[in-house]
């Protein structure tokens, strides 16, 4: 909200400088976002009256003017403005005057000079040259009664400041100059001037029938007819100026008066062209399919949730938001109907956004407007209309149906002291609340307050405590350092930070992405097998309608985006939260009932396994490349992998990742169905892990360097084709070797060529394993190693039906 400081001081003028006044409002909860002068600095510019204006002898577009500036002798000034004519009063810059700085930032100094051979003893100024507006179509014409020779800054009241306030939604009572003055009076103790609003006598008895069918929409409706107004009259300059300094352009006298009173007292009103109303008016909820062309030119369709004002034929206005074009006042309007109403905030909230526009009226009504002053507001508007446009006013109709109930709120002084954090007495609380003009009753240690009609924000005890605190002054609250031990939150050594995990993944060649938690619904069913995802009540877009339970879809979308831009190789990852239904989760400070929100780490690799090199063609990334990345990421933990099925992954090329037998995620190639659906040239490899498992990092234990040489034995065993590498190593590691076996590694698999059995039956294969034995006490001998090898062979025979290959 923007307004001139001078207008505020007409209602309340504390002995404060402009800067101190702004600081007082800010510390009182009404933040002054900006304070700037009405006009930039300039000097020696006075009111001049053009007495003569003749054609320049040497230039077609210049005039030689004789200007009276109140010094007796007329000044000879050359001017090129098209509106330079005899009789007008304009700003005149005398010799030695400084005009506002130009684009170079330097003031423009007026000197005695000649233009086309004619001496010019000054300069006649436009509004643009004084930096008052962007209008440069001619000289700035001043009022006819402006005193000749007077300083232009005083005549136009340019030594003023514009205050721009940034108000929170609970400060509806501050959306007017009078409302801010009321608060300023309470904060400073300066008297509040409330100008009396005299009643305009009724000159006729005409009334407009008005029926309010929805008291839950409109709690009070007041109006009056004014006949024989002159809508072609000019809006007074002082009113135009004030509206301009509030950021509102002048439209017409009736519209300007309505806007002026809204800025003055915070009550929006509407003026109808009476002759365009068919019959009477009805205040009701809209009907499905009804349409209305608004004053801004838009045509909207209303329904049962939108309040309207209608006549006998059609809808004429959006209740509390904007009037309709059909009954708008114009230059031909003669008779008008002035309306002021109280609209319930709940009936206005959200309606403007629904139609994709906002208005000053809707902004105020949806926060709450004082319902007790509708008659006074109509009297004020009528007073200005008669003064500016003439006319004869009729009696005021006033219907009061249902107004907000003023429920008393109790303030406990002891609780106020605890919440504010400083000792406060009951007398201080009473004094603060009385300064706000609130009705008060006192009890033992309590103060009972009945909220005023304009205070929609006083509903609970904490609201009153806030009022006491801000009127005492936030800057008067003591600075009390906390008396508590400060303990550094040290992360256990067995856990690494998420930041370190991100750096580790980046070191493996992946680039981090950050994606929305809102995803398309079909991603959940396709890629996560989630038939019941968590849906958003109000999604920001239709493709972002559910909460994700997997990060894979987000990475596929990133891959698609990059491939569409011809990226040949993509390796990306994301550490983010997923959202799963879980009835065991209760609501706490960090959780929501029924929703589990774990952190996951997911990665995707597509294209070549490594960057192109001069010495060979790189191979395409495969399952084992990404499996190796997962192992490197989890180190020093040693994961195991089991074949699994996952909705997003290839049935035969997917594995479950386990740590100590507990599943922590999956890794695999994208399912061919989804590869085709997303139109990928080949399948990317993806992994998704629980982030908590990745951050775990066991503390390494120091081990002595082996002093004795290891002994190696190679064995080749014949097994059936169904025996896996994992099953083979589990059997070997489970053999009783008295702790001598330190490592076992598969180094060869042999399958006979067609026509050559190689000593193997159909459906058999040979797997060669290198066994490493070691002892910390001495170098092993054959007598110690051979029994260990036999124990391993026996274990393989027992568990897998294996036999030593001859």
Short mmCIF file of N, CA and C in Angstrom, two decimals, residues 536-649:
data_model
loop_
_atom_site.label_atom_id
_atom_site.label_comp_id
_atom_site.label_asym_id
_atom_site.label_seq_id
_atom_site.Cartn_x
_atom_site.Cartn_y
_atom_site.Cartn_z
N UNK A 536 -1.97 -35.21 -4.91
CA UNK A 536 -2.02 -33.83 -4.46
C UNK A 536 -3.44 -33.30 -4.61
N UNK A 537 -3.90 -32.55 -3.62
CA UNK A 537 -5.24 -31.97 -3.70
C UNK A 537 -5.29 -30.84 -4.71
N UNK A 538 -4.18 -30.10 -4.84
CA UNK A 538 -4.16 -28.95 -5.75
C UNK A 538 -2.84 -28.92 -6.51
N UNK A 539 -2.67 -29.82 -7.49
CA UNK A 539 -1.38 -29.88 -8.21
C UNK A 539 -1.13 -28.62 -9.01
N UNK A 540 0.15 -28.24 -9.13
CA UNK A 540 0.50 -27.04 -9.88
C UNK A 540 0.39 -27.28 -11.38
N UNK A 541 0.37 -28.54 -11.80
CA UNK A 541 0.18 -28.88 -13.22
C UNK A 541 -0.28 -30.33 -13.28
N UNK A 542 -1.01 -30.68 -14.33
CA UNK A 542 -1.54 -32.04 -14.43
C UNK A 542 -0.46 -33.10 -14.49
N UNK A 543 0.72 -32.86 -15.12
CA UNK A 543 1.77 -33.89 -15.10
C UNK A 543 2.49 -34.00 -13.75
N UNK A 544 2.05 -33.25 -12.75
CA UNK A 544 2.71 -33.27 -11.43
C UNK A 544 1.65 -33.49 -10.36
N UNK A 545 0.91 -34.58 -10.50
CA UNK A 545 -0.29 -34.77 -9.69
C UNK A 545 -0.11 -35.68 -8.50
N UNK A 546 1.01 -36.44 -8.42
CA UNK A 546 1.22 -37.37 -7.31
C UNK A 546 2.63 -37.21 -6.75
N UNK A 547 2.81 -37.69 -5.52
CA UNK A 547 4.12 -37.67 -4.88
C UNK A 547 4.88 -38.94 -5.28
N UNK A 548 6.15 -38.81 -5.58
CA UNK A 548 6.92 -39.93 -6.08
C UNK A 548 7.28 -40.90 -4.96
N UNK A 549 7.31 -42.19 -5.27
CA UNK A 549 7.78 -43.21 -4.34
C UNK A 549 9.08 -43.82 -4.83
N UNK A 550 9.60 -43.31 -5.96
CA UNK A 550 10.87 -43.77 -6.51
C UNK A 550 11.51 -42.60 -7.26
N UNK A 551 12.85 -42.60 -7.29
CA UNK A 551 13.57 -41.54 -7.99
C UNK A 551 13.86 -41.90 -9.45
N UNK A 552 13.55 -43.12 -9.85
CA UNK A 552 13.93 -43.57 -11.19
C UNK A 552 13.24 -42.77 -12.27
N UNK A 553 11.95 -42.49 -12.10
CA UNK A 553 11.22 -41.72 -13.11
C UNK A 553 11.80 -40.35 -13.33
N UNK A 554 12.22 -39.70 -12.25
CA UNK A 554 12.81 -38.36 -12.37
C UNK A 554 14.10 -38.41 -13.18
N UNK A 555 14.92 -39.45 -12.96
CA UNK A 555 16.19 -39.56 -13.70
C UNK A 555 15.95 -39.90 -15.17
N UNK A 556 14.92 -40.70 -15.44
CA UNK A 556 14.60 -40.99 -16.84
C UNK A 556 14.15 -39.73 -17.56
N UNK A 557 13.43 -38.87 -16.86
CA UNK A 557 13.00 -37.61 -17.46
C UNK A 557 14.21 -36.72 -17.76
N UNK A 558 15.19 -36.71 -16.86
CA UNK A 558 16.42 -35.95 -17.10
C UNK A 558 17.17 -36.52 -18.30
N UNK A 559 17.24 -37.84 -18.38
CA UNK A 559 17.89 -38.48 -19.53
C UNK A 559 17.20 -38.11 -20.83
N UNK A 560 15.87 -38.16 -20.83
CA UNK A 560 15.12 -37.81 -22.04
C UNK A 560 15.41 -36.38 -22.45
N UNK A 561 15.44 -35.48 -21.48
CA UNK A 561 15.70 -34.06 -21.76
C UNK A 561 17.07 -33.90 -22.42
N UNK A 562 18.08 -34.60 -21.91
CA UNK A 562 19.43 -34.47 -22.45
C UNK A 562 19.58 -35.13 -23.82
N UNK A 563 18.94 -36.29 -24.00
CA UNK A 563 19.03 -36.96 -25.30
C UNK A 563 18.34 -36.15 -26.39
N UNK A 564 17.25 -35.46 -26.03
CA UNK A 564 16.57 -34.61 -27.00
C UNK A 564 17.47 -33.46 -27.46
N UNK A 565 18.51 -33.17 -26.68
CA UNK A 565 19.45 -32.12 -27.02
C UNK A 565 20.79 -32.69 -27.46
N UNK A 566 20.74 -33.95 -27.93
CA UNK A 566 21.89 -34.61 -28.57
C UNK A 566 23.05 -34.87 -27.63
N UNK A 567 22.80 -35.10 -26.37
CA UNK A 567 23.87 -35.47 -25.45
C UNK A 567 24.23 -36.94 -25.70
N UNK A 568 25.49 -37.25 -26.01
CA UNK A 568 25.84 -38.64 -26.36
C UNK A 568 26.02 -39.54 -25.14
N UNK A 569 26.37 -38.96 -24.00
CA UNK A 569 26.69 -39.74 -22.81
C UNK A 569 26.12 -39.03 -21.60
N UNK A 570 25.33 -39.75 -20.81
CA UNK A 570 24.66 -39.14 -19.66
C UNK A 570 24.90 -40.00 -18.43
N UNK A 571 25.39 -39.38 -17.37
CA UNK A 571 25.54 -40.06 -16.07
C UNK A 571 25.06 -39.06 -15.02
N UNK A 572 23.90 -39.32 -14.42
CA UNK A 572 23.29 -38.38 -13.47
C UNK A 572 22.87 -39.14 -12.21
N UNK A 573 22.73 -38.37 -11.11
CA UNK A 573 22.23 -38.96 -9.87
C UNK A 573 21.41 -37.94 -9.12
N UNK A 574 20.63 -38.42 -8.17
CA UNK A 574 19.84 -37.54 -7.31
C UNK A 574 19.75 -38.15 -5.92
N UNK A 575 19.90 -37.31 -4.91
CA UNK A 575 19.64 -37.70 -3.53
C UNK A 575 18.40 -36.93 -3.11
N UNK A 576 17.30 -37.63 -2.92
CA UNK A 576 16.04 -36.95 -2.63
C UNK A 576 15.11 -37.82 -1.82
N UNK A 577 14.00 -37.21 -1.45
CA UNK A 577 13.02 -37.87 -0.60
C UNK A 577 11.94 -38.52 -1.45
N UNK A 578 11.47 -39.67 -1.01
CA UNK A 578 10.33 -40.33 -1.63
C UNK A 578 9.21 -40.45 -0.59
N UNK A 579 8.01 -40.74 -1.07
CA UNK A 579 6.84 -40.68 -0.21
C UNK A 579 6.03 -41.96 -0.36
N UNK A 580 5.93 -42.71 0.75
CA UNK A 580 5.29 -44.01 0.75
C UNK A 580 4.18 -44.03 1.79
N UNK A 581 3.09 -44.72 1.47
CA UNK A 581 2.03 -44.87 2.45
C UNK A 581 2.46 -45.86 3.54
N UNK A 582 2.25 -45.47 4.80
CA UNK A 582 2.62 -46.32 5.93
C UNK A 582 1.75 -45.93 7.12
N UNK A 583 0.80 -46.78 7.44
CA UNK A 583 -0.16 -46.48 8.51
C UNK A 583 0.48 -46.43 9.89
N UNK A 584 1.70 -46.93 10.01
CA UNK A 584 2.35 -46.95 11.34
C UNK A 584 2.99 -45.60 11.68
N UNK A 585 3.10 -44.70 10.71
CA UNK A 585 3.74 -43.41 10.95
C UNK A 585 2.75 -42.46 11.61
N UNK A 586 3.16 -41.86 12.72
CA UNK A 586 2.32 -40.89 13.43
C UNK A 586 2.80 -39.47 13.12
N UNK A 587 1.95 -38.49 13.36
CA UNK A 587 2.29 -37.10 13.11
C UNK A 587 3.20 -36.56 14.22
N UNK A 588 4.35 -36.02 13.82
CA UNK A 588 5.29 -35.37 14.75
C UNK A 588 5.74 -34.07 14.10
N UNK A 589 6.77 -33.46 14.69
CA UNK A 589 7.30 -32.22 14.12
C UNK A 589 7.88 -32.43 12.74
N UNK A 590 8.33 -33.64 12.45
CA UNK A 590 9.00 -33.88 11.17
C UNK A 590 8.32 -34.95 10.32
N UNK A 591 7.18 -35.48 10.76
CA UNK A 591 6.50 -36.53 10.00
C UNK A 591 5.02 -36.19 9.87
N UNK A 592 4.40 -36.83 8.90
CA UNK A 592 2.97 -36.70 8.66
C UNK A 592 2.33 -38.07 8.80
N UNK A 593 1.21 -38.12 9.47
CA UNK A 593 0.56 -39.39 9.74
C UNK A 593 0.28 -40.15 8.45
N UNK A 594 0.68 -41.42 8.47
CA UNK A 594 0.38 -42.31 7.35
C UNK A 594 1.31 -42.20 6.18
N UNK A 595 2.36 -41.36 6.26
CA UNK A 595 3.26 -41.17 5.13
C UNK A 595 4.71 -41.33 5.60
N UNK A 596 5.40 -42.31 5.03
CA UNK A 596 6.82 -42.53 5.31
C UNK A 596 7.62 -41.78 4.26
N UNK A 597 8.64 -41.03 4.70
CA UNK A 597 9.37 -40.15 3.78
C UNK A 597 10.88 -40.42 3.85
N UNK A 598 11.33 -41.58 3.41
CA UNK A 598 12.77 -41.88 3.48
C UNK A 598 13.55 -41.16 2.39
N UNK A 599 14.85 -41.02 2.63
CA UNK A 599 15.75 -40.44 1.62
C UNK A 599 16.34 -41.57 0.79
N UNK A 600 16.43 -41.34 -0.51
CA UNK A 600 17.00 -42.33 -1.42
C UNK A 600 18.12 -41.69 -2.23
N UNK A 601 19.00 -42.55 -2.74
CA UNK A 601 20.05 -42.14 -3.66
C UNK A 601 19.90 -42.98 -4.91
N UNK A 602 19.76 -42.32 -6.05
CA UNK A 602 19.58 -43.04 -7.31
C UNK A 602 20.53 -42.48 -8.35
N UNK A 603 20.95 -43.36 -9.26
CA UNK A 603 21.85 -42.94 -10.32
C UNK A 603 21.46 -43.59 -11.63
N UNK A 604 21.89 -42.99 -12.74
CA UNK A 604 21.59 -43.51 -14.08
C UNK A 604 22.80 -43.30 -14.96
N UNK A 605 23.13 -44.32 -15.75
CA UNK A 605 24.24 -44.24 -16.71
C UNK A 605 23.73 -44.65 -18.09
N UNK A 606 24.11 -43.85 -19.10
CA UNK A 606 23.67 -44.11 -20.47
C UNK A 606 24.81 -43.74 -21.40
N UNK A 607 24.98 -44.54 -22.45
CA UNK A 607 26.02 -44.25 -23.44
C UNK A 607 27.27 -45.05 -23.17
N UNK A 608 28.42 -44.46 -23.50
CA UNK A 608 29.69 -45.16 -23.34
C UNK A 608 30.10 -45.20 -21.88
N UNK A 609 30.85 -46.25 -21.54
CA UNK A 609 31.31 -46.41 -20.16
C UNK A 609 32.34 -45.35 -19.81
N UNK A 610 33.08 -44.86 -20.80
CA UNK A 610 34.10 -43.84 -20.56
C UNK A 610 34.10 -42.86 -21.73
N UNK A 611 34.74 -41.73 -21.51
CA UNK A 611 34.84 -40.74 -22.57
C UNK A 611 35.65 -41.31 -23.75
N UNK A 612 35.39 -40.80 -24.94
CA UNK A 612 36.09 -41.28 -26.14
C UNK A 612 37.60 -41.07 -26.01
N UNK A 613 38.37 -42.05 -26.45
CA UNK A 613 39.83 -41.98 -26.38
C UNK A 613 40.41 -42.21 -27.78
N UNK A 614 41.68 -41.76 -27.96
CA UNK A 614 42.33 -41.91 -29.26
C UNK A 614 42.76 -43.34 -29.53
N UNK A 615 42.94 -44.13 -28.44
CA UNK A 615 43.55 -45.45 -28.63
C UNK A 615 42.53 -46.58 -28.69
N UNK A 616 41.28 -46.26 -28.86
CA UNK A 616 40.32 -47.35 -29.00
C UNK A 616 38.90 -46.87 -28.85
N UNK A 617 37.99 -47.65 -29.32
CA UNK A 617 36.58 -47.31 -29.22
C UNK A 617 36.06 -47.74 -27.85
N UNK A 618 35.46 -46.83 -27.10
CA UNK A 618 34.96 -47.21 -25.77
C UNK A 618 33.76 -48.14 -25.88
N UNK A 619 33.57 -48.92 -24.84
CA UNK A 619 32.44 -49.84 -24.81
C UNK A 619 31.23 -49.18 -24.15
N UNK A 620 30.06 -49.64 -24.53
CA UNK A 620 28.84 -49.11 -23.95
C UNK A 620 28.73 -49.56 -22.50
N UNK A 621 28.24 -48.67 -21.64
CA UNK A 621 28.08 -48.99 -20.23
C UNK A 621 27.12 -50.16 -20.07
N UNK A 622 27.44 -51.07 -19.14
CA UNK A 622 26.57 -52.22 -18.92
C UNK A 622 26.31 -52.40 -17.43
N UNK A 623 25.61 -53.47 -17.11
CA UNK A 623 25.22 -53.75 -15.73
C UNK A 623 26.42 -53.78 -14.80
N UNK A 624 27.51 -54.39 -15.25
CA UNK A 624 28.66 -54.59 -14.38
C UNK A 624 29.40 -53.28 -14.10
N UNK A 625 29.35 -52.33 -15.03
CA UNK A 625 29.95 -51.02 -14.77
C UNK A 625 29.24 -50.32 -13.61
N UNK A 626 27.92 -50.31 -13.67
CA UNK A 626 27.16 -49.63 -12.62
C UNK A 626 27.21 -50.42 -11.32
N UNK A 627 27.25 -51.74 -11.43
CA UNK A 627 27.40 -52.57 -10.23
C UNK A 627 28.72 -52.23 -9.54
N UNK A 628 29.77 -52.01 -10.33
CA UNK A 628 31.05 -51.62 -9.75
C UNK A 628 30.97 -50.25 -9.08
N UNK A 629 30.20 -49.31 -9.68
CA UNK A 629 30.02 -48.00 -9.06
C UNK A 629 29.32 -48.14 -7.71
N UNK A 630 28.32 -49.02 -7.64
CA UNK A 630 27.60 -49.23 -6.38
C UNK A 630 28.55 -49.80 -5.33
N UNK A 631 29.39 -50.75 -5.73
CA UNK A 631 30.34 -51.34 -4.79
C UNK A 631 31.33 -50.28 -4.30
N UNK A 632 31.81 -49.43 -5.21
CA UNK A 632 32.75 -48.37 -4.82
C UNK A 632 32.08 -47.36 -3.89
N UNK A 633 30.80 -47.10 -4.14
CA UNK A 633 30.07 -46.14 -3.31
C UNK A 633 29.86 -46.67 -1.90
N UNK A 634 29.61 -47.96 -1.76
CA UNK A 634 29.32 -48.55 -0.46
C UNK A 634 30.58 -48.93 0.31
N UNK A 635 31.74 -48.95 -0.36
CA UNK A 635 32.98 -49.34 0.33
C UNK A 635 33.21 -48.45 1.55
N UNK A 636 33.73 -49.02 2.63
CA UNK A 636 34.33 -50.35 2.80
C UNK A 636 33.33 -51.47 3.06
N UNK A 637 32.03 -51.17 3.11
CA UNK A 637 31.05 -52.25 3.22
C UNK A 637 31.10 -53.07 1.93
N UNK A 638 30.87 -54.36 2.07
CA UNK A 638 30.91 -55.26 0.91
C UNK A 638 29.49 -55.75 0.65
N UNK A 639 28.85 -55.22 -0.41
CA UNK A 639 27.48 -55.65 -0.70
C UNK A 639 27.44 -56.98 -1.43
N UNK A 640 26.32 -57.62 -1.35
CA UNK A 640 26.05 -58.81 -2.16
C UNK A 640 24.87 -58.52 -3.06
N UNK A 641 24.78 -59.27 -4.14
CA UNK A 641 23.75 -59.02 -5.14
C UNK A 641 22.98 -60.29 -5.41
N UNK A 642 21.67 -60.18 -5.45
CA UNK A 642 20.79 -61.31 -5.76
C UNK A 642 19.88 -60.93 -6.91
N UNK A 643 19.65 -61.89 -7.79
CA UNK A 643 18.72 -61.66 -8.89
C UNK A 643 17.34 -61.35 -8.33
N UNK A 644 16.66 -60.39 -8.96
CA UNK A 644 15.35 -59.97 -8.48
C UNK A 644 14.51 -59.50 -9.64
N UNK A 645 13.26 -59.19 -9.35
CA UNK A 645 12.36 -58.60 -10.34
C UNK A 645 11.88 -57.26 -9.81
N UNK A 646 11.86 -56.29 -10.71
CA UNK A 646 11.45 -54.93 -10.33
C UNK A 646 10.64 -54.36 -11.50
N UNK A 647 9.54 -53.61 -11.23
CA UNK A 647 8.71 -53.11 -12.32
C UNK A 647 9.45 -52.27 -13.34
N UNK A 648 10.52 -51.60 -12.92
CA UNK A 648 11.22 -50.71 -13.85
C UNK A 648 12.36 -51.39 -14.57
N UNK A 649 12.76 -52.62 -14.14
CA UNK A 649 14.01 -53.21 -14.62
C UNK A 649 13.80 -54.46 -15.46
#
